[in-house]
Tab-separated table of C-alpha atoms and ligand atoms in Angstrom:
chain	number	residue	atom	x	y	z
B	1	MET	CA	-38.741	1.670	2.767
B	2	GLU	CA	-34.995	1.898	1.643
B	3	ASP	CA	-32.686	4.063	4.025
B	4	ILE	CA	-31.870	7.029	1.936
B	5	TYR	CA	-29.748	9.768	3.502
B	6	ASP	CA	-30.385	13.243	2.642
B	7	VAL	CA	-26.695	13.790	2.398
B	8	ILE	CA	-24.016	11.356	2.436
B	9	ILE	CA	-20.460	13.378	4.017
B	10	LEU	CA	-17.238	11.463	2.746
B	11	GLY	CA	-14.244	12.591	5.258
B	12	ALA	CA	-14.239	13.227	9.233
B	13	GLY	CA	-11.983	16.037	9.022
B	14	PRO	CA	-12.747	19.327	10.385
B	15	ALA	CA	-14.379	20.023	7.059
B	16	GLY	CA	-16.955	16.889	7.292
B	17	LEU	CA	-17.360	16.846	11.015
B	18	SER	CA	-18.618	20.679	10.789
B	19	ALA	CA	-20.452	19.851	7.702
B	20	GLY	CA	-22.056	17.178	9.989
B	21	ILE	CA	-22.942	19.453	12.540
B	22	TYR	CA	-24.650	21.954	10.064
B	23	ALA	CA	-26.555	19.254	8.224
B	24	SER	CA	-27.814	17.025	11.151
B	25	ARG	CA	-28.702	20.534	12.879
B	26	ALA	CA	-31.052	21.667	9.959
B	27	LYS	CA	-32.635	18.252	10.131
B	28	LEU	CA	-31.096	16.494	7.391
B	29	LYS	CA	-30.313	12.984	7.738
B	30	THR	CA	-26.916	12.693	7.735
B	31	LEU	CA	-24.285	10.174	7.391
B	32	ILE	CA	-20.775	10.689	7.473
B	33	LEU	CA	-18.238	7.393	6.172
B	34	ASN	CA	-14.668	7.965	6.892
B	35	GLU	CA	-11.426	6.059	6.016
B	36	GLY	CA	-9.398	6.118	9.089
B	37	THR	CA	-9.447	7.663	12.422
B	38	VAL	CA	-12.116	10.564	13.059
B	39	GLY	CA	-10.648	14.044	13.041
B	40	GLY	CA	-8.286	13.459	10.179
B	41	GLN	CA	-5.001	15.663	9.753
B	42	VAL	CA	-6.167	17.407	13.101
B	43	ILE	CA	-5.026	14.327	14.823
B	44	LEU	CA	-1.521	14.921	13.623
B	45	THR	CA	-1.459	18.267	15.235
B	46	HIS	CA	0.299	18.250	18.972
B	47	GLU	CA	-0.661	21.734	19.462
B	48	ILE	CA	-3.649	23.908	18.009
B	49	ALA	CA	-3.099	27.567	18.997
B	50	ASN	CA	-5.037	29.315	15.929
B	51	TYR	CA	-8.328	28.317	16.551
B	52	PRO	CA	-10.140	31.359	17.164
B	53	GLY	CA	-12.022	31.130	20.608
B	54	VAL	CA	-10.447	28.148	21.533
B	55	GLU	CA	-7.033	28.573	23.917
B	56	THR	CA	-3.978	26.438	22.556
B	57	THR	CA	-5.261	22.617	22.530
B	58	ASN	CA	-4.192	19.448	20.805
B	59	GLY	CA	-6.053	18.268	17.492
B	60	PHE	CA	-7.527	15.060	19.207
B	61	LYS	CA	-9.383	17.238	22.101
B	62	LEU	CA	-10.648	19.906	19.185
B	63	VAL	CA	-11.732	17.165	16.887
B	64	ASN	CA	-13.208	15.231	19.696
B	65	THR	CA	-15.336	18.199	20.578
B	66	MET	CA	-16.386	18.362	16.761
B	67	LYS	CA	-17.384	14.413	16.799
B	68	LYS	CA	-19.727	14.933	20.079
B	69	GLN	CA	-21.130	17.881	18.656
B	70	ALA	CA	-22.147	16.411	15.403
B	71	LYS	CA	-23.297	13.201	17.128
B	72	GLU	CA	-25.686	15.102	19.374
B	73	PHE	CA	-27.356	17.002	16.402
B	74	GLY	CA	-28.136	13.258	15.224
B	75	CYS	CA	-25.087	12.844	12.950
B	76	ILE	CA	-24.355	9.261	12.264
B	77	ILE	CA	-20.417	8.390	12.007
B	78	LYS	CA	-18.741	5.433	10.990
B	79	ALA	CA	-14.968	5.489	10.777
B	80	ASN	CA	-12.122	3.156	10.016
B	81	LEU	CA	-13.548	1.993	6.990
B	82	ASN	CA	-12.855	1.398	3.602
B	83	VAL	CA	-15.027	3.133	0.444
B	84	THR	CA	-14.626	0.708	-2.015
B	85	GLY	CA	-17.037	2.225	-4.606
B	86	ILE	CA	-18.373	5.937	-5.194
B	87	ASN	CA	-21.180	6.378	-7.983
B	88	LEU	CA	-22.109	10.039	-7.917
B	89	LEU	CA	-23.553	10.444	-11.397
B	90	ASN	CA	-27.190	9.359	-10.902
B	91	LYS	CA	-29.810	11.144	-8.993
B	92	ILE	CA	-29.428	9.116	-5.654
B	93	LYS	CA	-25.773	8.508	-5.097
B	94	GLU	CA	-24.306	5.389	-4.175
B	95	ILE	CA	-21.635	4.735	-1.842
B	96	LYS	CA	-20.051	1.251	-1.118
B	97	VAL	CA	-17.913	0.494	1.530
B	98	ASN	CA	-15.903	-2.546	2.417
B	99	GLY	CA	-16.854	-4.308	-0.798
B	100	SER	CA	-20.023	-5.075	0.332
B	101	ASP	CA	-22.180	-2.768	2.135
B	102	ILE	CA	-23.813	0.024	-0.073
B	103	TYR	CA	-25.040	3.682	1.604
B	104	LYS	CA	-27.481	6.016	-0.711
B	105	GLY	CA	-27.703	9.668	-0.732
B	106	LYS	CA	-29.659	12.392	-2.158
B	107	THR	CA	-26.393	14.488	-2.113
B	108	VAL	CA	-22.875	14.133	-1.283
B	109	ILE	CA	-20.334	16.488	0.449
B	110	LEU	CA	-16.567	15.169	-0.341
B	111	ALA	CA	-14.536	16.275	2.317
B	112	LEU	CA	-11.647	14.168	1.680
B	113	GLY	CA	-8.552	16.141	2.919
B	114	GLY	CA	-5.085	15.169	2.375
B	115	LYS	CA	-2.459	13.156	3.109
B	116	PRO	CA	1.206	13.391	3.795
B	117	ARG	CA	3.060	12.154	0.550
B	118	SER	CA	5.720	9.176	1.021
B	119	LEU	CA	8.789	9.058	-0.746
B	120	ASN	CA	7.654	5.308	-2.576
B	121	ILE	CA	11.152	4.234	-2.719
B	122	PRO	CA	12.454	0.997	-1.846
B	123	GLY	CA	12.709	0.287	1.866
B	124	GLU	CA	10.259	3.161	3.020
B	125	ASP	CA	7.645	1.000	4.191
B	126	ASP	CA	9.988	-1.909	5.079
B	127	PHE	CA	11.569	0.294	7.748
B	128	LYS	CA	8.715	1.931	9.250
B	129	GLY	CA	9.392	2.342	12.823
B	130	ARG	CA	12.666	0.811	12.192
B	131	GLY	CA	14.538	3.810	11.445
B	132	VAL	CA	11.685	5.563	9.000
B	133	SER	CA	9.466	7.835	10.818
B	134	TYR	CA	6.985	11.291	9.855
B	135	CYS	CA	6.852	12.601	13.266
B	136	ALA	CA	9.676	14.310	15.218
B	137	THR	CA	8.015	14.558	17.918
B	138	CYS	CA	6.771	11.090	18.368
B	139	ASP	CA	9.666	9.367	17.625
B	140	GLY	CA	12.777	11.604	17.915
B	141	GLU	CA	13.677	10.065	21.216
B	142	PHE	CA	14.418	6.923	19.913
B	143	PHE	CA	17.375	8.713	17.929
B	144	THR	CA	18.854	10.616	20.788
B	145	GLY	CA	22.709	10.383	19.851
B	146	LYS	CA	22.324	9.181	16.546
B	147	GLU	CA	22.596	10.640	12.884
B	148	VAL	CA	19.473	11.541	11.176
B	149	VAL	CA	18.535	12.411	7.346
B	150	VAL	CA	15.439	14.592	7.151
B	151	VAL	CA	13.533	14.808	3.310
B	152	GLY	CA	11.969	17.952	2.744
B	153	GLY	CA	11.979	21.669	2.432
B	154	GLY	CA	9.144	23.262	3.243
B	155	ASN	CA	8.292	24.515	6.899
B	156	SER	CA	7.309	21.210	8.142
B	157	ALA	CA	11.115	19.573	7.231
B	158	LEU	CA	12.781	22.443	8.655
B	159	GLU	CA	10.427	23.071	11.920
B	160	GLU	CA	10.967	19.198	12.622
B	161	SER	CA	14.581	19.201	11.639
B	162	VAL	CA	15.031	21.873	14.524
B	163	SER	CA	13.269	19.981	16.639
B	164	LEU	CA	14.892	16.402	16.147
B	165	ALA	CA	18.425	18.529	16.086
B	166	LYS	CA	17.971	18.275	20.115
B	167	TYR	CA	18.152	14.422	20.021
B	168	ALA	CA	20.248	13.610	16.805
B	169	SER	CA	23.830	13.958	17.023
B	170	LYS	CA	24.168	14.664	13.336
B	171	LEU	CA	21.029	15.444	10.853
B	172	THR	CA	21.097	15.667	6.987
B	173	VAL	CA	18.311	17.739	5.318
B	174	VAL	CA	18.005	16.375	1.569
B	175	HIS	CA	16.088	18.644	-0.676
B	176	GLN	CA	15.251	18.276	-4.363
B	177	PHE	CA	15.413	21.669	-4.968
B	178	ASP	CA	18.729	24.324	-4.880
B	179	HIS	CA	16.279	26.448	-2.366
B	180	PHE	CA	14.010	25.805	0.431
B	181	GLN	CA	10.119	26.459	-0.163
B	182	ALA	CA	10.013	27.392	3.839
B	183	GLN	CA	9.520	30.931	5.159
B	184	ARG	CA	12.493	32.661	5.991
B	185	HIS	CA	12.134	32.206	9.871
B	186	TYR	CA	12.472	28.362	9.711
B	187	ILE	CA	15.497	28.268	7.157
B	188	ASP	CA	17.577	30.567	9.484
B	189	MET	CA	16.578	28.345	12.479
B	190	ALA	CA	17.646	25.603	10.638
B	191	LYS	CA	20.894	27.271	9.154
B	192	ASN	CA	21.785	28.530	12.685
B	193	ASN	CA	21.857	25.226	13.738
B	194	PRO	CA	25.655	23.872	13.826
B	195	LYS	CA	23.950	19.985	14.245
B	196	ILE	CA	22.034	20.678	11.013
B	197	ASN	CA	24.081	20.065	7.222
B	198	PHE	CA	22.133	20.168	4.011
B	199	ILE	CA	22.371	18.499	0.681
B	200	MET	CA	20.599	20.229	-2.123
B	201	GLY	CA	19.443	19.377	-5.173
B	202	SER	CA	19.301	15.488	-4.615
B	203	GLU	CA	16.826	13.021	-3.930
B	204	LEU	CA	16.712	10.008	-1.823
B	205	ARG	CA	16.494	6.434	-4.131
B	206	GLY	CA	16.548	3.633	-1.157
B	207	ILE	CA	16.757	3.520	2.590
B	208	GLU	CA	18.924	-0.180	3.641
B	209	GLY	CA	19.708	-1.746	6.684
B	210	GLU	CA	19.017	-4.864	8.371
B	211	ALA	CA	16.969	-4.573	11.528
B	212	SER	CA	16.886	-1.101	11.067
B	213	VAL	CA	18.055	1.457	9.046
B	214	LYS	CA	21.759	1.541	8.486
B	215	LYS	CA	21.696	3.730	4.834
B	216	VAL	CA	20.543	5.726	2.028
B	217	LYS	CA	21.041	6.119	-1.497
B	218	ILE	CA	21.182	9.640	-2.930
B	219	GLU	CA	20.925	10.951	-6.226
B	220	ASN	CA	22.598	14.446	-7.178
B	221	LEU	CA	19.750	15.412	-9.589
B	222	THR	CA	22.110	17.502	-11.786
B	223	THR	CA	24.769	15.052	-12.164
B	224	GLY	CA	22.702	11.779	-11.972
B	225	GLN	CA	25.707	10.412	-9.710
B	226	ILE	CA	24.221	8.385	-6.438
B	227	SER	CA	25.922	8.376	-3.305
B	228	GLU	CA	25.398	6.477	-0.003
B	229	LEU	CA	25.205	8.270	3.491
B	230	ASN	CA	25.362	6.004	6.831
B	231	THR	CA	22.340	7.256	8.970
B	232	ASP	CA	20.118	5.634	11.492
B	233	GLY	CA	16.989	7.354	10.688
B	234	VAL	CA	15.153	8.858	7.928
B	235	PHE	CA	12.102	11.552	8.859
B	236	ILE	CA	10.222	11.765	5.544
B	237	PHE	CA	8.135	15.637	5.793
B	238	ILE	CA	7.555	16.072	1.763
B	239	GLY	CA	4.030	17.998	1.779
B	240	TYR	CA	0.594	16.668	1.616
B	241	SER	CA	-1.600	15.920	-1.583
B	242	ALA	CA	-5.562	15.870	-1.696
B	243	ASN	CA	-7.253	12.326	-1.577
B	244	VAL	CA	-9.096	12.224	-4.616
B	245	ASP	CA	-7.787	8.957	-6.128
B	246	LYS	CA	-11.413	7.718	-5.575
B	247	VAL	CA	-13.461	10.592	-7.568
B	248	LYS	CA	-10.760	11.557	-9.818
B	249	ASP	CA	-12.637	9.716	-12.972
B	250	THR	CA	-16.241	11.599	-12.397
B	251	ILE	CA	-15.177	14.998	-10.350
B	252	THR	CA	-13.525	17.796	-12.269
B	253	LEU	CA	-9.919	18.918	-10.594
B	254	ASN	CA	-7.411	21.381	-11.352
B	255	SER	CA	-3.736	20.663	-12.464
B	256	ARG	CA	-2.572	20.116	-9.169
B	257	SER	CA	-5.487	17.348	-8.516
B	258	GLU	CA	-7.700	19.478	-5.925
B	259	ILE	CA	-11.336	19.683	-6.521
B	260	VAL	CA	-12.908	22.733	-8.541
B	261	VAL	CA	-16.043	24.128	-6.534
B	262	ASP	CA	-18.052	27.437	-6.972
B	263	ASN	CA	-18.275	29.568	-4.395
B	264	ASN	CA	-21.484	27.459	-2.726
B	265	MET	CA	-18.959	24.283	-2.677
B	266	LYS	CA	-20.644	22.728	-5.397
B	267	THR	CA	-18.840	20.651	-7.772
B	268	ASN	CA	-19.114	19.922	-11.774
B	269	ILE	CA	-21.927	17.079	-10.459
B	270	GLU	CA	-25.321	17.795	-9.445
B	271	GLY	CA	-25.979	17.256	-5.704
B	272	VAL	CA	-22.208	17.001	-5.099
B	273	TYR	CA	-20.381	19.492	-3.205
B	274	ALA	CA	-16.944	19.369	-1.680
B	275	ALA	CA	-15.267	20.587	0.952
B	276	GLY	CA	-11.825	21.050	3.216
B	277	ASP	CA	-8.201	20.385	1.931
B	278	CYS	CA	-9.330	18.360	-1.027
B	279	ILE	CA	-10.758	21.545	-2.395
B	280	GLU	CA	-8.685	23.981	-5.302
B	281	LYS	CA	-7.519	27.030	-2.468
B	282	ARG	CA	-4.630	28.542	-1.289
B	283	TYR	CA	-4.765	28.411	2.578
B	284	ARG	CA	-5.134	24.710	4.349
B	285	GLN	CA	-6.116	25.514	7.861
B	286	VAL	CA	-8.638	24.320	10.307
B	287	THR	CA	-10.877	27.578	10.349
B	288	THR	CA	-10.855	27.264	6.503
B	289	ALA	CA	-12.130	23.607	6.705
B	290	VAL	CA	-14.703	24.423	8.925
B	291	ALA	CA	-15.699	27.334	6.555
B	292	ASP	CA	-15.921	25.270	3.765
B	293	GLY	CA	-17.676	22.196	5.697
B	294	THR	CA	-20.473	24.891	6.751
B	295	ILE	CA	-20.748	26.409	3.476
B	296	ALA	CA	-21.482	22.797	1.596
B	297	ALA	CA	-23.849	21.902	4.364
B	298	LEU	CA	-26.021	24.956	4.037
B	299	SER	CA	-25.803	24.453	0.340
B	300	VAL	CA	-26.993	21.418	0.342
B	301	SER	CA	-29.730	22.107	2.650
B	302	ASP	CA	-30.928	24.652	0.323
B	303	TYR	CA	-30.488	22.609	-2.768
B	304	LEU	CA	-32.594	19.944	-1.232
B	305	MET	CA	-35.481	22.209	-0.300
B	306	ASN	CA	-35.391	23.763	-3.894
B	307	SER	CA	-34.562	20.454	-6.307
B	308	THR	CA	-37.219	17.701	-7.090
B	309	VAL	CA	-34.635	15.165	-5.864
B	310	SER	CA	-36.204	14.458	-2.447
B	311	LYS	CA	-39.992	13.958	-4.149
B	312	GLU	CA	-38.811	11.498	-6.702
B	313	ALA	CA	-36.586	9.499	-4.031
B	314	ILE	CA	-39.673	9.077	-2.264
B	315	LEU	CA	-41.818	8.342	-5.115
B	316	ASN	CA	-39.441	5.789	-6.323
V	1	MET	CA	-3.437	8.368	32.135
V	2	LEU	CA	-3.955	8.203	28.408
V	3	MET	CA	-7.683	9.985	27.126
V	4	THR	CA	-9.001	6.863	25.273
V	5	ASN	CA	-12.251	4.873	25.943
V	6	LEU	CA	-9.945	1.964	26.156
V	7	ASP	CA	-9.256	-0.043	29.105
V	8	HIS	CA	-5.603	0.770	30.623
V	9	VAL	CA	-2.991	-1.197	32.010
V	10	GLU	CA	-2.345	0.782	35.090
V	11	SER	CA	0.759	-1.077	36.574
V	12	ALA	CA	3.317	-3.737	36.127
V	13	ASP	CA	1.346	-5.832	38.477
V	14	ASN	CA	-2.143	-4.968	36.680
V	15	HIS	CA	-0.644	-6.130	33.276
V	16	LYS	CA	1.014	-9.228	35.151
V	17	LYS	CA	-2.933	-10.225	36.195
V	18	ILE	CA	-4.317	-9.032	32.577
V	19	LEU	CA	-2.134	-11.609	31.180
V	20	GLU	CA	-2.730	-14.384	33.612
V	21	GLU	CA	-6.475	-13.827	32.983
V	22	ASN	CA	-6.700	-13.731	29.658
V	23	GLU	CA	-6.399	-15.998	26.673
V	24	ASN	CA	-6.056	-13.301	24.065
V	25	VAL	CA	-4.717	-9.692	24.849
V	26	MET	CA	-3.864	-6.931	22.657
V	27	ILE	CA	-2.211	-3.952	24.163
V	28	CYS	CA	-1.077	-0.613	22.443
V	29	CYS	CA	1.693	1.127	24.713
V	30	GLY	CA	1.928	5.049	23.413
V	31	ARG	CA	1.381	8.329	24.110
V	32	MET	CA	-1.732	10.951	22.865
V	33	GLY	CA	0.247	11.326	19.621
V	34	PRO	CA	-0.452	11.290	15.974
V	35	MET	CA	0.972	7.718	15.198
V	36	CYS	CA	-0.638	6.528	18.305
V	37	MET	CA	-4.271	7.664	18.306
V	38	PRO	CA	-5.071	5.720	15.200
V	39	VAL	CA	-4.568	2.738	16.489
V	40	TYR	CA	-6.331	3.306	19.814
V	41	ASP	CA	-9.357	4.458	17.595
V	42	ILE	CA	-9.110	1.056	15.235
V	43	MET	CA	-9.202	-1.026	18.847
V	44	GLU	CA	-12.315	0.762	20.065
V	45	GLU	CA	-14.043	0.196	16.672
V	46	LEU	CA	-13.384	-3.640	16.980
V	47	GLN	CA	-13.609	-4.424	20.483
V	48	ASP	CA	-17.372	-4.814	19.943
V	49	ASN	CA	-16.387	-7.798	17.135
V	50	TYR	CA	-13.480	-9.443	18.472
V	51	THR	CA	-15.441	-10.282	21.886
V	52	ASN	CA	-12.460	-13.096	22.294
V	53	VAL	CA	-9.933	-10.556	22.872
V	54	LYS	CA	-9.131	-7.939	25.592
V	55	PHE	CA	-8.107	-4.560	24.194
V	56	TYR	CA	-6.081	-2.406	26.506
V	57	ASP	CA	-3.845	0.649	26.020
V	58	MET	CA	-0.781	1.599	28.207
V	59	ASP	CA	0.738	5.156	29.017
V	60	PHE	CA	4.213	4.741	27.356
V	61	ASP	CA	5.812	7.240	29.743
V	62	SER	CA	4.465	5.353	32.780
V	63	SER	CA	7.437	3.903	34.809
V	64	ASP	CA	5.804	0.580	34.424
V	65	ALA	CA	5.468	0.651	30.908
V	66	HIS	CA	9.079	-1.132	30.947
V	67	VAL	CA	7.206	-4.502	30.670
V	68	ILE	CA	6.439	-3.582	27.578
V	69	ARG	CA	9.373	-1.218	26.464
V	70	ASN	CA	12.133	-3.263	27.373
V	71	ALA	CA	10.621	-6.454	26.299
V	72	PRO	CA	12.688	-8.672	23.896
V	73	GLU	CA	10.313	-8.701	21.221
V	74	CYS	CA	10.565	-4.703	21.140
V	75	ALA	CA	14.300	-4.488	20.648
V	76	GLY	CA	14.916	-2.035	17.542
V	77	PHE	CA	12.052	-0.570	17.624
V	78	MET	CA	11.822	3.234	16.910
V	79	GLY	CA	8.265	4.179	16.272
V	80	LEU	CA	5.606	4.689	18.737
V	81	PRO	CA	3.382	2.837	19.483
V	82	PHE	CA	4.778	-0.320	20.522
V	83	VAL	CA	1.867	-2.904	20.091
V	84	MET	CA	1.575	-6.363	21.648
V	85	TYR	CA	-0.582	-9.320	21.064
V	86	TYR	CA	-0.440	-11.925	23.728
V	87	LYS	CA	-1.570	-15.558	23.715
V	88	ASN	CA	-1.864	-17.756	27.101
V	89	GLY	CA	0.239	-14.934	28.394
V	90	LYS	CA	3.212	-15.105	25.857
V	91	VAL	CA	3.992	-12.888	22.849
V	92	VAL	CA	2.757	-13.582	20.116
V	93	GLN	CA	3.393	-10.459	18.083
V	94	ALA	CA	5.285	-7.157	18.194
V	95	LYS	CA	4.235	-4.275	16.379
V	96	THR	CA	5.756	-0.674	15.965
V	97	SER	CA	4.574	2.674	14.294
V	98	ILE	CA	1.135	3.270	13.195
V	99	GLN	CA	-1.368	0.877	12.145
V	100	ASN	CA	-4.108	0.515	10.087
V	101	MET	CA	-7.344	-1.240	10.238
V	102	ASP	CA	-6.238	-3.853	8.146
V	103	GLN	CA	-2.751	-4.556	9.418
V	104	ILE	CA	-4.747	-4.902	12.874
V	105	THR	CA	-7.228	-7.289	11.939
V	106	SER	CA	-4.610	-9.150	10.158
V	107	VAL	CA	-2.603	-9.966	12.864
V	108	LEU	CA	-5.830	-10.367	14.960
V	109	ASN	CA	-7.243	-13.119	12.678
V	110	GLU	CA	-3.997	-14.619	12.165
V	111	GLN	CA	-3.145	-15.248	16.242
V	112	PHE	CA	-6.671	-15.012	17.724
V	113	GLY	CA	-9.326	-16.200	15.009
V	114	LYS	CA	-11.201	-14.242	12.346
V	115	PRO	CA	-14.539	-13.040	14.500
V	116	GLU	CA	-17.622	-15.071	13.990
A	1	LIG	C1	1.146	18.495	10.998
A	1	LIG	C2	-0.167	18.854	10.748
A	1	LIG	C3	-0.191	20.358	11.143
A	1	LIG	C4	-0.890	20.959	10.964
A	1	LIG	N1	-1.329	22.223	11.989
A	1	LIG	C5	-2.134	23.069	11.970
A	1	LIG	C6	-2.960	24.332	12.930
A	1	LIG	O1	-1.996	24.679	14.083
A	1	LIG	N2	-3.715	25.183	12.813
A	1	LIG	C7	-4.432	24.803	11.716
A	1	LIG	O2	-5.690	25.354	11.802
A	1	LIG	N3	-4.831	23.682	10.574
A	1	LIG	C8	-3.429	22.699	10.780
A	1	LIG	N4	-2.789	21.955	10.059
A	1	LIG	C9	-4.133	21.774	8.797
A	1	LIG	C10	-5.419	20.978	9.349
A	1	LIG	O3	-4.989	20.061	9.716
A	1	LIG	C11	-5.754	20.429	7.706
A	1	LIG	O4	-6.307	21.979	6.743
A	1	LIG	C12	-7.530	20.299	8.296
A	1	LIG	O5	-7.292	19.327	8.994
A	1	LIG	C13	-8.121	20.121	6.966
A	1	LIG	O6	-9.286	19.442	7.393
A	1	LIG	P1	-10.463	18.426	6.366
A	1	LIG	O7	-11.678	17.820	6.710
A	1	LIG	O8	-10.398	19.050	5.036
A	1	LIG	O9	-9.141	17.331	5.669
A	1	LIG	P2	-8.529	16.349	6.989
A	1	LIG	O10	-7.889	16.828	8.272
A	1	LIG	O11	-7.407	15.648	5.999
A	1	LIG	O12	-9.472	15.100	6.654
A	1	LIG	C14	-10.091	13.997	5.974
A	1	LIG	C15	-11.027	13.026	6.273
A	1	LIG	O13	-11.218	12.371	4.866
A	1	LIG	C16	-11.039	10.755	4.909
A	1	LIG	N5	-11.132	10.421	3.724
A	1	LIG	C17	-10.227	10.237	3.051
A	1	LIG	N6	-10.313	9.752	1.928
A	1	LIG	C18	-11.913	9.100	1.883
A	1	LIG	C19	-12.431	8.683	1.214
A	1	LIG	N7	-12.539	8.204	-0.229
A	1	LIG	N8	-13.827	8.435	1.855
A	1	LIG	C20	-14.200	8.509	3.035
A	1	LIG	N9	-13.529	9.269	4.002
A	1	LIG	C21	-12.189	9.676	3.199
A	1	LIG	C22	-9.540	10.999	5.698
A	1	LIG	O14	-9.154	9.686	6.276
A	1	LIG	C23	-9.587	11.857	6.884
A	1	LIG	O15	-9.666	10.928	7.907
A	1	LIG	C24	-2.190	20.986	10.107
A	1	LIG	C25	-1.990	19.865	9.302
A	1	LIG	C26	-1.029	19.010	9.907
A	1	LIG	C27	-0.316	17.911	8.722
């Protein structure tokens, strides 16, 4: 007989892994398919100090334990793959992977998370690792004594600017608005650092160089004037967006392109649930993702017990 | 020592020996950081398929990692990890910063051939 999973979970960040733990522990035949590395955004986190019951740890350790727990309960996890087709409208849902393999499930949990926004300007991709970076902790030391531009105006941008200022000789924060969105504490820390300068109301239009970054083009959004600034590096921290591109045609999203769910994490499509950073909510944390994943898995379990889909799948 | 399931390059001598004894080698030299971990993870996934390639990591902060840090092919690199591809002991490709599955498999296929 054809393999049909009780639940297919798309995404193996904290939300997907928690859903995997609860679903497989409830004896549901559970498959997690993940694009990229297991752990999602958590592996971007050097230190997690606010996960209750766990002393300060790093994201890698925390998520590896979640992965181990899910596997121990029988959950199958396939990672670093490319989801090339998602059909959620039929009773039996189909997920196509790497253009060929098709996985079938009675239900689906979308735990798609978010990704850092990129600027999508000329030079950004070409100079990745040669001056363009998204991680101050990882690459800061390569900019010792050098001049650096930081793009963004939220908590991450200002916190990372202060951390980069330990290495850089001069740092310029370029932000699109005339005020920061960061908390007061981060703004004060950045403003009080003598190495940090600010260019407000402006956006980067291009990154140029030869073997590595040499300069950036900056547009003043009020005057439209483009100026050039010599720099050795560009660090980009302009926030995160939900990974909903592959489901946006079928799943109801809000105006911020986040998945709309009810209290049981149910989406607009029967048998399809969503959890974690990809849903409409205010606070995006590991704890909230884990809670969403739990609710989604328990709702799936309930749904399968009460619906006809299980019986029909067997008869077909 | 890096907390991965890959084999580790432990010293400069070990590095030399690995290159002498194996035709195709990929080494990811990095830390347990967000730009490096996805690359280790992809290498772990690929090792069963690419049986003609030996996959290793190396701790960027170990003093012997100068064999990669100071390699001429890495001049100008400003992003972790530094990833080296060797054929018969010679560097055939060197990459800097995070790489995804497609980027890594395309180098492996080009340099060492597609797995059967
Ligand atoms: C730098 C940084 C620091 C942070 N620090 C903290 C902190 O200290 N404490 C805290 O609580 N939170 C922190 N957070 C927030 C926390 O990491 C997130 O809230 C949490 O990871 C969300 O979990 P998630 O499972 O919803 O999504 P994610 O972690 O984003 O995981 C989603 C997964 O789904 C995969 N995916 C995407 N699309 C598809 C698809 N179509 N098919 C299959 N898989 C797909 C992705 O590749 C990813 O692996 C931090 C975030 C960042 C970026």
